[in-house]
Amino acid sequence: MDQLLMNVMNEDESPPGVQRDSLIGFHVRLGHLAYDTIELIAKNSDSGIEITDRTRSNCAVCAQGKQTRARQPKKDSGEHAPIHQVGAVICSDLKGPMTPLDRLGNRYLVNFVDHKSNYCQVFLAKKKDEAAKKFRDFLVQFEKEFGCSVHILRTDGGGEYRNVNLFCKDNGIARQVSEVNNQAANGKAERMHRTVLNMVRCMIFGSGLPLSFWSDAAEYATYILNRSPTRGNEGKKSPLEVLTGRQPRLSDIVVFGSKCTAFRDPGKRSMAQRAQMAHVIGRDASTKGFKVYIPSEHKVIVTRHVQNLESLKGGEVDLCTTETVVPAAPDRESPSPDEASSVEAET
């Protein structure tokens, strides 16, 4: 009441055609216009308003009518991560169900990304609730190989990660769960899925292999990404260079689906065939061997004994298999929308 009376008195003392009020008062008068905008208006002597009190306060009405989500950084640079050391924060996301099933019947793809180095590893799953087991497998391998200690696991609020909470508690690992409908909070893992699947589609369409080989392509894509310069790392270092201090060699990278001959032990048979026709579908980091698919036997083996590597050309794949062979896509910069939807998650 006192403030209202003061405003009336101030208005009575104002020059003709000039309104005097506090900044908050003008804020309400002018449809909750921003304070800075009101002050800019008042600087113009012809505006007809004069601010008597420049005190600012949060407006509850503005909060109800205007509030939005907190602005997210365009790049998940790690600057605001709780811990900055390599391997301390692991982000994870589950993608699926994928269509079609892969050649082993898997329908889900689970990734784990080191926040600092952008190192990524993917795991395959037939069911959503396997995510907890996949994290245990990743943790053992990652900490042992790189001498890191994982302190935080960051995921979305999906039910597939509920079973991992007890494991994290028993192992002293903190959990960070992003809000529902706020995917940017776990953006690093989700963007990694997008990057990997973009590569998968190109690799599958370019090789002419059946779509059921998408999981092999995904594993090979992460193998390549971990050894490639990464814009999110200082100096564009590769994830493995950040983790080990050594620049990885890329000379062992061959085209996905490349034809090759894989050595076959003839045993005591002098005239037995010494090699089998195969297709390269990945690398095995632990053995440094090639993962190859042998069409005549419908199986995949890991071997270092391969020769005659060559890039596949469209339409030259002879898989000797009952699976439907997808013709290689014609040369172009990116797959068509219809093709792109063939290797993707339904949700």
mmCIF file of C-alpha atoms in Angstrom:
data_model
loop_
_atom_site.group_PDB
_atom_site.id
_atom_site.type_symbol
_atom_site.label_atom_id
_atom_site.label_comp_id
_atom_site.label_asym_id
_atom_site.label_seq_id
_atom_site.Cartn_x
_atom_site.Cartn_y
_atom_site.Cartn_z
ATOM 1 C CA MET A 1 0.000 0.000 0.000
ATOM 2 C CA ASP A 2 2.846 2.342 0.875
ATOM 3 C CA GLN A 3 4.604 1.531 -2.403
ATOM 4 C CA LEU A 4 1.403 2.179 -4.360
ATOM 5 C CA LEU A 5 0.939 5.522 -2.575
ATOM 6 C CA MET A 6 4.535 6.461 -3.328
ATOM 7 C CA ASN A 7 4.008 5.615 -6.994
ATOM 8 C CA VAL A 8 0.924 7.839 -7.118
ATOM 9 C CA MET A 9 2.849 10.684 -5.480
ATOM 10 C CA ASN A 10 5.730 10.202 -7.891
ATOM 11 C CA GLU A 11 3.372 10.237 -10.851
ATOM 12 C CA ASP A 12 1.811 13.480 -9.566
ATOM 13 C CA GLU A 13 5.276 15.056 -9.460
ATOM 14 C CA SER A 14 6.214 13.852 -12.936
ATOM 15 C CA PRO A 15 6.449 16.245 -15.876
ATOM 16 C CA PRO A 16 3.481 16.116 -18.235
ATOM 17 C CA GLY A 17 3.525 12.982 -20.389
ATOM 18 C CA VAL A 18 6.178 11.175 -18.309
ATOM 19 C CA GLN A 19 5.476 8.077 -16.217
ATOM 20 C CA ARG A 20 7.697 7.439 -13.179
ATOM 21 C CA ASP A 21 7.926 3.997 -11.606
ATOM 22 C CA SER A 22 10.388 1.408 -10.340
ATOM 23 C CA LEU A 23 12.105 -0.984 -12.719
ATOM 24 C CA ILE A 24 9.963 -3.807 -11.347
ATOM 25 C CA GLY A 25 6.834 -1.712 -11.843
ATOM 26 C CA PHE A 26 7.665 -1.037 -15.479
ATOM 27 C CA HIS A 27 8.526 -4.714 -15.904
ATOM 28 C CA VAL A 28 4.932 -5.605 -15.011
ATOM 29 C CA ARG A 29 3.449 -2.719 -16.978
ATOM 30 C CA LEU A 30 5.313 -3.628 -20.129
ATOM 31 C CA GLY A 31 4.176 -7.241 -20.251
ATOM 32 C CA HIS A 32 7.154 -8.591 -18.279
ATOM 33 C CA LEU A 33 9.667 -7.150 -20.697
ATOM 34 C CA ALA A 34 13.308 -7.882 -19.863
ATOM 35 C CA TYR A 35 14.913 -5.520 -17.338
ATOM 36 C CA ASP A 36 17.775 -4.657 -19.710
ATOM 37 C CA THR A 37 15.319 -3.754 -22.446
ATOM 38 C CA ILE A 38 13.379 -1.474 -20.111
ATOM 39 C CA GLU A 39 16.554 0.321 -19.026
ATOM 40 C CA LEU A 40 17.503 0.782 -22.665
ATOM 41 C CA ILE A 41 14.084 2.323 -23.358
ATOM 42 C CA ALA A 42 14.395 4.671 -20.380
ATOM 43 C CA LYS A 43 17.702 6.070 -21.675
ATOM 44 C CA ASN A 44 15.783 7.702 -24.509
ATOM 45 C CA SER A 45 14.414 10.996 -23.203
ATOM 46 C CA ASP A 46 11.512 10.772 -25.624
ATOM 47 C CA SER A 47 10.369 7.384 -24.285
ATOM 48 C CA GLY A 48 8.031 8.939 -21.712
ATOM 49 C CA ILE A 49 9.203 6.777 -18.797
ATOM 50 C CA GLU A 50 11.496 7.489 -15.877
ATOM 51 C CA ILE A 51 12.856 4.749 -13.600
ATOM 52 C CA THR A 52 12.877 5.679 -9.930
ATOM 53 C CA ASP A 53 14.342 2.454 -8.503
ATOM 54 C CA ARG A 54 16.606 0.099 -10.443
ATOM 55 C CA THR A 55 16.421 -2.803 -7.965
ATOM 56 C CA ARG A 56 15.982 -6.166 -9.701
ATOM 57 C CA SER A 57 14.402 -9.343 -8.380
ATOM 58 C CA ASN A 58 13.303 -12.668 -9.798
ATOM 59 C CA CYS A 59 9.741 -12.560 -11.086
ATOM 60 C CA ALA A 60 7.567 -15.556 -10.170
ATOM 61 C CA VAL A 61 5.158 -14.832 -13.017
ATOM 62 C CA CYS A 62 8.026 -14.882 -15.516
ATOM 63 C CA ALA A 63 9.163 -18.228 -14.136
ATOM 64 C CA GLN A 64 5.703 -19.684 -14.682
ATOM 65 C CA GLY A 65 5.313 -18.249 -18.152
ATOM 66 C CA LYS A 66 8.793 -18.260 -19.655
ATOM 67 C CA GLN A 67 11.086 -20.783 -17.972
ATOM 68 C CA THR A 68 12.900 -23.188 -20.266
ATOM 69 C CA ARG A 69 15.446 -25.928 -19.785
ATOM 70 C CA ALA A 70 18.892 -24.819 -18.713
ATOM 71 C CA ARG A 71 21.036 -24.095 -21.729
ATOM 72 C CA GLN A 72 23.242 -27.045 -22.624
ATOM 73 C CA PRO A 73 26.743 -26.625 -24.067
ATOM 74 C CA LYS A 74 26.905 -27.258 -27.799
ATOM 75 C CA LYS A 75 29.845 -29.580 -27.284
ATOM 76 C CA ASP A 76 30.171 -31.995 -24.404
ATOM 77 C CA SER A 77 33.780 -30.934 -23.868
ATOM 78 C CA GLY A 78 34.173 -32.334 -20.377
ATOM 79 C CA GLU A 79 34.842 -28.903 -18.911
ATOM 80 C CA HIS A 80 32.014 -29.338 -16.408
ATOM 81 C CA ALA A 81 32.662 -33.001 -15.658
ATOM 82 C CA PRO A 82 32.998 -33.694 -11.920
ATOM 83 C CA ILE A 83 36.367 -35.377 -12.435
ATOM 84 C CA HIS A 84 38.821 -34.485 -15.178
ATOM 85 C CA GLN A 85 41.178 -37.447 -15.130
ATOM 86 C CA VAL A 86 41.194 -40.052 -17.877
ATOM 87 C CA GLY A 87 38.741 -42.871 -17.307
ATOM 88 C CA ALA A 88 37.073 -41.313 -14.281
ATOM 89 C CA VAL A 89 33.675 -40.620 -15.888
ATOM 90 C CA ILE A 90 32.098 -43.246 -18.141
ATOM 91 C CA CYS A 91 28.984 -42.391 -20.174
ATOM 92 C CA SER A 92 26.732 -45.161 -21.450
ATOM 93 C CA ASP A 93 23.650 -45.529 -23.605
ATOM 94 C CA LEU A 94 21.622 -48.440 -24.986
ATOM 95 C CA LYS A 95 20.309 -48.401 -28.557
ATOM 96 C CA GLY A 96 17.581 -50.669 -29.825
ATOM 97 C CA PRO A 97 15.771 -52.797 -30.625
ATOM 98 C CA MET A 98 17.715 -52.863 -33.874
ATOM 99 C CA THR A 99 16.261 -54.204 -37.101
ATOM 100 C CA PRO A 100 17.150 -56.682 -38.360
ATOM 101 C CA LEU A 101 18.676 -58.897 -35.674
ATOM 102 C CA ASP A 102 22.400 -59.387 -36.133
ATOM 103 C CA ARG A 103 23.770 -62.750 -37.289
ATOM 104 C CA LEU A 104 23.939 -63.983 -33.659
ATOM 105 C CA GLY A 105 20.436 -62.858 -32.709
ATOM 106 C CA ASN A 106 21.398 -59.646 -30.903
ATOM 107 C CA ARG A 107 19.013 -56.711 -31.069
ATOM 108 C CA TYR A 108 20.618 -54.111 -28.738
ATOM 109 C CA LEU A 109 23.839 -52.103 -28.871
ATOM 110 C CA VAL A 110 25.331 -50.809 -25.583
ATOM 111 C CA ASN A 111 28.190 -48.313 -25.637
ATOM 112 C CA PHE A 112 30.577 -47.096 -22.944
ATOM 113 C CA VAL A 113 32.458 -43.844 -23.594
ATOM 114 C CA ASP A 114 35.291 -42.386 -21.523
ATOM 115 C CA HIS A 115 34.333 -38.745 -20.994
ATOM 116 C CA LYS A 116 37.887 -37.437 -21.097
ATOM 117 C CA SER A 117 39.459 -39.342 -24.002
ATOM 118 C CA ASN A 118 36.321 -40.204 -26.029
ATOM 119 C CA TYR A 119 37.446 -43.836 -26.084
ATOM 120 C CA CYS A 120 34.442 -46.020 -26.901
ATOM 121 C CA GLN A 121 33.626 -49.684 -26.646
ATOM 122 C CA VAL A 122 30.399 -51.332 -27.805
ATOM 123 C CA PHE A 123 28.733 -54.507 -26.570
ATOM 124 C CA LEU A 124 25.909 -56.540 -28.077
ATOM 125 C CA ALA A 125 22.878 -57.781 -26.169
ATOM 126 C CA LYS A 126 19.795 -59.848 -26.842
ATOM 127 C CA LYS A 127 17.847 -58.222 -23.984
ATOM 128 C CA LYS A 128 17.801 -54.790 -22.384
ATOM 129 C CA ASP A 129 18.571 -56.043 -18.900
ATOM 130 C CA GLU A 130 21.998 -57.284 -20.041
ATOM 131 C CA ALA A 131 23.344 -53.719 -19.765
ATOM 132 C CA ALA A 132 24.519 -54.295 -16.184
ATOM 133 C CA LYS A 133 26.574 -57.354 -17.139
ATOM 134 C CA LYS A 134 28.075 -55.508 -20.087
ATOM 135 C CA PHE A 135 29.225 -52.725 -17.761
ATOM 136 C CA ARG A 136 30.966 -55.243 -15.516
ATOM 137 C CA ASP A 137 32.718 -56.723 -18.547
ATOM 138 C CA PHE A 138 33.757 -53.274 -19.750
ATOM 139 C CA LEU A 139 34.984 -52.196 -16.317
ATOM 140 C CA VAL A 140 37.310 -55.173 -15.879
ATOM 141 C CA GLN A 141 38.813 -54.792 -19.341
ATOM 142 C CA PHE A 142 39.107 -50.989 -19.296
ATOM 143 C CA GLU A 143 40.689 -50.600 -15.865
ATOM 144 C CA LYS A 144 43.144 -53.439 -16.451
ATOM 145 C CA GLU A 145 44.220 -52.357 -19.924
ATOM 146 C CA PHE A 146 44.649 -48.649 -19.239
ATOM 147 C CA GLY A 147 45.343 -48.546 -15.499
ATOM 148 C CA CYS A 148 42.331 -46.298 -14.880
ATOM 149 C CA SER A 149 39.884 -46.167 -11.997
ATOM 150 C CA VAL A 150 36.273 -45.516 -12.938
ATOM 151 C CA HIS A 151 34.574 -43.220 -10.413
ATOM 152 C CA ILE A 152 31.295 -42.280 -12.120
ATOM 153 C CA LEU A 153 28.871 -44.046 -14.467
ATOM 154 C CA ARG A 154 26.585 -41.612 -16.293
ATOM 155 C CA THR A 155 23.466 -42.932 -18.056
ATOM 156 C CA ASP A 156 19.925 -41.908 -18.872
ATOM 157 C CA GLY A 157 17.015 -42.943 -16.676
ATOM 158 C CA GLY A 158 16.193 -46.074 -18.648
ATOM 159 C CA GLY A 159 15.132 -49.148 -16.689
ATOM 160 C CA GLU A 160 17.861 -51.225 -18.344
ATOM 161 C CA TYR A 161 20.416 -49.691 -15.958
ATOM 162 C CA ARG A 162 18.559 -50.391 -12.715
ATOM 163 C CA ASN A 163 20.443 -53.638 -12.132
ATOM 164 C CA VAL A 164 23.773 -51.829 -12.314
ATOM 165 C CA ASN A 165 23.100 -49.658 -9.259
ATOM 166 C CA LEU A 166 23.941 -52.363 -6.705
ATOM 167 C CA PHE A 167 27.121 -53.295 -8.574
ATOM 168 C CA CYS A 168 28.229 -49.650 -8.621
ATOM 169 C CA LYS A 169 27.485 -49.279 -4.917
ATOM 170 C CA ASP A 170 29.519 -52.376 -4.037
ATOM 171 C CA ASN A 171 32.451 -51.132 -6.121
ATOM 172 C CA GLY A 172 32.441 -47.502 -4.978
ATOM 173 C CA ILE A 173 31.239 -46.114 -8.304
ATOM 174 C CA ALA A 174 28.916 -43.114 -8.188
ATOM 175 C CA ARG A 175 25.829 -43.015 -10.428
ATOM 176 C CA GLN A 176 24.686 -40.009 -12.428
ATOM 177 C CA VAL A 177 21.300 -40.315 -14.126
ATOM 178 C CA SER A 178 20.093 -37.729 -16.632
ATOM 179 C CA GLU A 179 16.598 -36.293 -16.369
ATOM 180 C CA VAL A 180 13.736 -37.711 -18.384
ATOM 181 C CA ASN A 181 13.392 -35.933 -21.752
ATOM 182 C CA ASN A 182 16.767 -34.222 -21.265
ATOM 183 C CA GLN A 183 18.961 -36.240 -23.582
ATOM 184 C CA ALA A 184 21.642 -33.551 -23.739
ATOM 185 C CA ALA A 185 22.710 -34.431 -20.192
ATOM 186 C CA ASN A 186 24.035 -37.739 -21.545
ATOM 187 C CA GLY A 187 24.812 -36.353 -24.969
ATOM 188 C CA LYS A 188 28.288 -37.819 -25.380
ATOM 189 C CA ALA A 189 27.087 -41.439 -25.358
ATOM 190 C CA GLU A 190 24.058 -40.688 -27.547
ATOM 191 C CA ARG A 191 26.127 -38.812 -30.124
ATOM 192 C CA MET A 192 28.590 -41.700 -30.204
ATOM 193 C CA HIS A 193 25.737 -44.028 -31.171
ATOM 194 C CA ARG A 194 24.841 -41.684 -34.018
ATOM 195 C CA THR A 195 28.444 -41.513 -35.233
ATOM 196 C CA VAL A 196 28.913 -45.277 -35.083
ATOM 197 C CA LEU A 197 25.605 -46.097 -36.810
ATOM 198 C CA ASN A 198 26.315 -43.600 -39.582
ATOM 199 C CA MET A 199 29.551 -45.484 -40.234
ATOM 200 C CA VAL A 200 27.779 -48.843 -39.963
ATOM 201 C CA ARG A 201 25.267 -47.987 -42.681
ATOM 202 C CA CYS A 202 27.998 -46.845 -45.045
ATOM 203 C CA MET A 203 30.136 -49.933 -44.357
ATOM 204 C CA ILE A 204 27.248 -52.360 -44.866
ATOM 205 C CA PHE A 205 25.928 -50.704 -48.026
ATOM 206 C CA GLY A 206 29.430 -50.392 -49.482
ATOM 207 C CA SER A 207 30.379 -54.011 -48.784
ATOM 208 C CA GLY A 208 27.233 -55.704 -50.037
ATOM 209 C CA LEU A 209 27.136 -57.911 -46.944
ATOM 210 C CA PRO A 210 23.729 -58.732 -45.410
ATOM 211 C CA LEU A 211 22.296 -56.236 -42.926
ATOM 212 C CA SER A 212 22.688 -58.854 -40.186
ATOM 213 C CA PHE A 213 26.409 -57.977 -40.133
ATOM 214 C CA TRP A 214 25.617 -54.566 -38.579
ATOM 215 C CA SER A 215 27.078 -55.601 -35.212
ATOM 216 C CA ASP A 216 30.415 -56.553 -36.789
ATOM 217 C CA ALA A 217 30.456 -53.208 -38.573
ATOM 218 C CA ALA A 218 29.709 -51.422 -35.283
ATOM 219 C CA GLU A 219 32.638 -53.101 -33.532
ATOM 220 C CA TYR A 220 34.922 -52.275 -36.459
ATOM 221 C CA ALA A 221 33.703 -48.665 -36.500
ATOM 222 C CA THR A 222 34.666 -48.175 -32.848
ATOM 223 C CA TYR A 223 38.026 -49.859 -33.508
ATOM 224 C CA ILE A 224 38.649 -47.218 -36.183
ATOM 225 C CA LEU A 225 37.308 -44.278 -34.151
ATOM 226 C CA ASN A 226 39.526 -45.117 -31.175
ATOM 227 C CA ARG A 227 42.551 -44.806 -33.468
ATOM 228 C CA SER A 228 41.470 -41.724 -35.404
ATOM 229 C CA PRO A 229 41.991 -38.007 -34.644
ATOM 230 C CA THR A 230 39.111 -36.749 -32.512
ATOM 231 C CA ARG A 231 37.976 -33.138 -32.589
ATOM 232 C CA GLY A 232 36.835 -33.270 -28.962
ATOM 233 C CA ASN A 233 40.341 -34.061 -27.689
ATOM 234 C CA GLU A 234 43.117 -31.540 -27.140
ATOM 235 C CA GLY A 235 45.254 -31.332 -30.253
ATOM 236 C CA LYS A 236 42.741 -33.624 -31.992
ATOM 237 C CA LYS A 237 44.516 -36.639 -30.536
ATOM 238 C CA SER A 238 42.987 -40.056 -30.987
ATOM 239 C CA PRO A 239 41.321 -41.622 -27.918
ATOM 240 C CA LEU A 240 44.041 -44.268 -27.668
ATOM 241 C CA GLU A 241 46.766 -41.623 -27.829
ATOM 242 C CA VAL A 242 45.142 -39.799 -24.917
ATOM 243 C CA LEU A 243 44.960 -43.041 -22.927
ATOM 244 C CA THR A 244 48.400 -44.441 -23.731
ATOM 245 C CA GLY A 245 50.485 -41.471 -24.832
ATOM 246 C CA ARG A 246 51.327 -43.276 -28.079
ATOM 247 C CA GLN A 247 49.951 -42.508 -31.513
ATOM 248 C CA PRO A 248 48.309 -45.674 -32.915
ATOM 249 C CA ARG A 249 49.130 -46.953 -36.373
ATOM 250 C CA LEU A 250 46.374 -47.129 -38.952
ATOM 251 C CA SER A 251 48.193 -49.305 -41.472
ATOM 252 C CA ASP A 252 46.209 -52.380 -40.396
ATOM 253 C CA ILE A 253 42.845 -50.840 -41.300
ATOM 254 C CA VAL A 254 41.276 -52.408 -44.396
ATOM 255 C CA VAL A 255 37.922 -51.919 -46.082
ATOM 256 C CA PHE A 256 35.066 -53.623 -44.260
ATOM 257 C CA GLY A 257 34.015 -56.667 -46.296
ATOM 258 C CA SER A 258 37.321 -56.933 -48.183
ATOM 259 C CA LYS A 259 37.924 -60.277 -49.874
ATOM 260 C CA CYS A 260 40.836 -62.312 -48.603
ATOM 261 C CA THR A 261 42.150 -65.846 -48.309
ATOM 262 C CA ALA A 262 42.419 -67.243 -44.788
ATOM 263 C CA PHE A 263 44.987 -69.960 -44.067
ATOM 264 C CA ARG A 264 43.553 -73.423 -43.503
ATOM 265 C CA ASP A 265 45.634 -76.049 -41.702
ATOM 266 C CA PRO A 266 45.819 -79.043 -44.075
ATOM 267 C CA GLY A 267 46.944 -81.423 -41.346
ATOM 268 C CA LYS A 268 48.542 -84.508 -42.865
ATOM 269 C CA ARG A 269 46.683 -84.195 -46.141
ATOM 270 C CA SER A 270 49.237 -83.308 -48.788
ATOM 271 C CA MET A 271 46.725 -82.231 -51.408
ATOM 272 C CA ALA A 272 44.299 -80.440 -49.089
ATOM 273 C CA GLN A 273 43.312 -76.857 -49.780
ATOM 274 C CA ARG A 274 45.641 -74.388 -48.005
ATOM 275 C CA ALA A 275 43.287 -71.394 -47.879
ATOM 276 C CA GLN A 276 39.617 -70.469 -47.867
ATOM 277 C CA MET A 277 37.896 -67.505 -49.435
ATOM 278 C CA ALA A 278 36.733 -65.085 -46.763
ATOM 279 C CA HIS A 279 35.663 -61.503 -46.077
ATOM 280 C CA VAL A 280 37.253 -59.212 -43.478
ATOM 281 C CA ILE A 281 34.620 -57.974 -41.028
ATOM 282 C CA GLY A 282 36.823 -56.541 -38.283
ATOM 283 C CA ARG A 283 39.965 -56.637 -36.174
ATOM 284 C CA ASP A 284 40.609 -58.333 -32.855
ATOM 285 C CA ALA A 285 42.602 -55.954 -30.648
ATOM 286 C CA SER A 286 43.718 -58.646 -28.195
ATOM 287 C CA THR A 287 45.262 -60.990 -30.796
ATOM 288 C CA LYS A 288 45.969 -58.365 -33.481
ATOM 289 C CA GLY A 289 44.275 -60.724 -35.894
ATOM 290 C CA PHE A 290 41.603 -60.205 -38.521
ATOM 291 C CA LYS A 291 38.029 -61.253 -37.895
ATOM 292 C CA VAL A 292 36.931 -62.937 -41.114
ATOM 293 C CA TYR A 293 33.718 -64.495 -42.341
ATOM 294 C CA ILE A 294 34.031 -67.770 -44.270
ATOM 295 C CA PRO A 295 30.913 -68.107 -46.467
ATOM 296 C CA SER A 296 31.446 -71.774 -47.344
ATOM 297 C CA GLU A 297 31.285 -72.750 -43.666
ATOM 298 C CA HIS A 298 28.938 -69.997 -42.446
ATOM 299 C CA LYS A 299 31.292 -69.102 -39.603
ATOM 300 C CA VAL A 300 33.510 -66.304 -38.332
ATOM 301 C CA ILE A 301 37.087 -66.895 -37.192
ATOM 302 C CA VAL A 302 39.925 -64.714 -35.898
ATOM 303 C CA THR A 303 43.243 -65.260 -37.636
ATOM 304 C CA ARG A 304 46.453 -63.410 -38.415
ATOM 305 C CA HIS A 305 47.071 -65.600 -41.449
ATOM 306 C CA VAL A 306 45.313 -63.729 -44.243
ATOM 307 C CA GLN A 307 46.517 -62.837 -47.725
ATOM 308 C CA ASN A 308 45.323 -61.209 -50.924
ATOM 309 C CA LEU A 309 43.395 -58.435 -49.193
ATOM 310 C CA GLU A 310 41.428 -56.358 -51.668
ATOM 311 C CA SER A 311 38.611 -53.875 -51.574
ATOM 312 C CA LEU A 312 35.180 -55.184 -52.453
ATOM 313 C CA LYS A 313 33.454 -53.887 -55.521
ATOM 314 C CA GLY A 314 29.706 -53.570 -55.675
ATOM 315 C CA GLY A 315 27.814 -56.691 -56.688
ATOM 316 C CA GLU A 316 30.745 -59.124 -56.382
ATOM 317 C CA VAL A 317 29.832 -60.766 -53.076
ATOM 318 C CA ASP A 318 29.270 -64.526 -53.161
ATOM 319 C CA LEU A 319 28.295 -65.493 -49.622
ATOM 320 C CA CYS A 320 27.036 -69.046 -50.228
ATOM 321 C CA THR A 321 24.440 -68.403 -47.574
ATOM 322 C CA THR A 322 20.673 -68.526 -47.235
ATOM 323 C CA GLU A 323 20.579 -64.942 -45.957
ATOM 324 C CA THR A 324 19.349 -62.268 -48.316
ATOM 325 C CA VAL A 325 22.285 -60.495 -49.937
ATOM 326 C CA VAL A 326 21.804 -56.743 -50.152
ATOM 327 C CA PRO A 327 23.370 -55.304 -53.346
ATOM 328 C CA ALA A 328 26.051 -52.729 -52.739
ATOM 329 C CA ALA A 329 24.793 -49.168 -52.896
ATOM 330 C CA PRO A 330 25.931 -47.085 -55.895
ATOM 331 C CA ASP A 331 28.667 -44.553 -55.290
ATOM 332 C CA ARG A 332 27.330 -41.465 -53.557
ATOM 333 C CA GLU A 333 28.112 -39.311 -50.565
ATOM 334 C CA SER A 334 25.490 -40.799 -48.246
ATOM 335 C CA PRO A 335 22.876 -43.602 -48.165
ATOM 336 C CA SER A 336 19.338 -42.837 -49.247
ATOM 337 C CA PRO A 337 16.704 -42.308 -46.510
ATOM 338 C CA ASP A 338 15.136 -45.702 -47.283
ATOM 339 C CA GLU A 339 18.456 -47.495 -46.903
ATOM 340 C CA ALA A 340 19.419 -45.526 -43.817
ATOM 341 C CA SER A 341 16.306 -46.706 -42.026
ATOM 342 C CA SER A 342 17.174 -50.364 -42.653
ATOM 343 C CA VAL A 343 19.926 -50.500 -40.040
ATOM 344 C CA GLU A 344 18.506 -48.479 -37.196
ATOM 345 C CA ALA A 345 16.813 -48.721 -33.848
ATOM 346 C CA GLU A 346 13.047 -48.811 -33.744
ATOM 347 C CA THR A 347 12.984 -46.649 -30.609
#
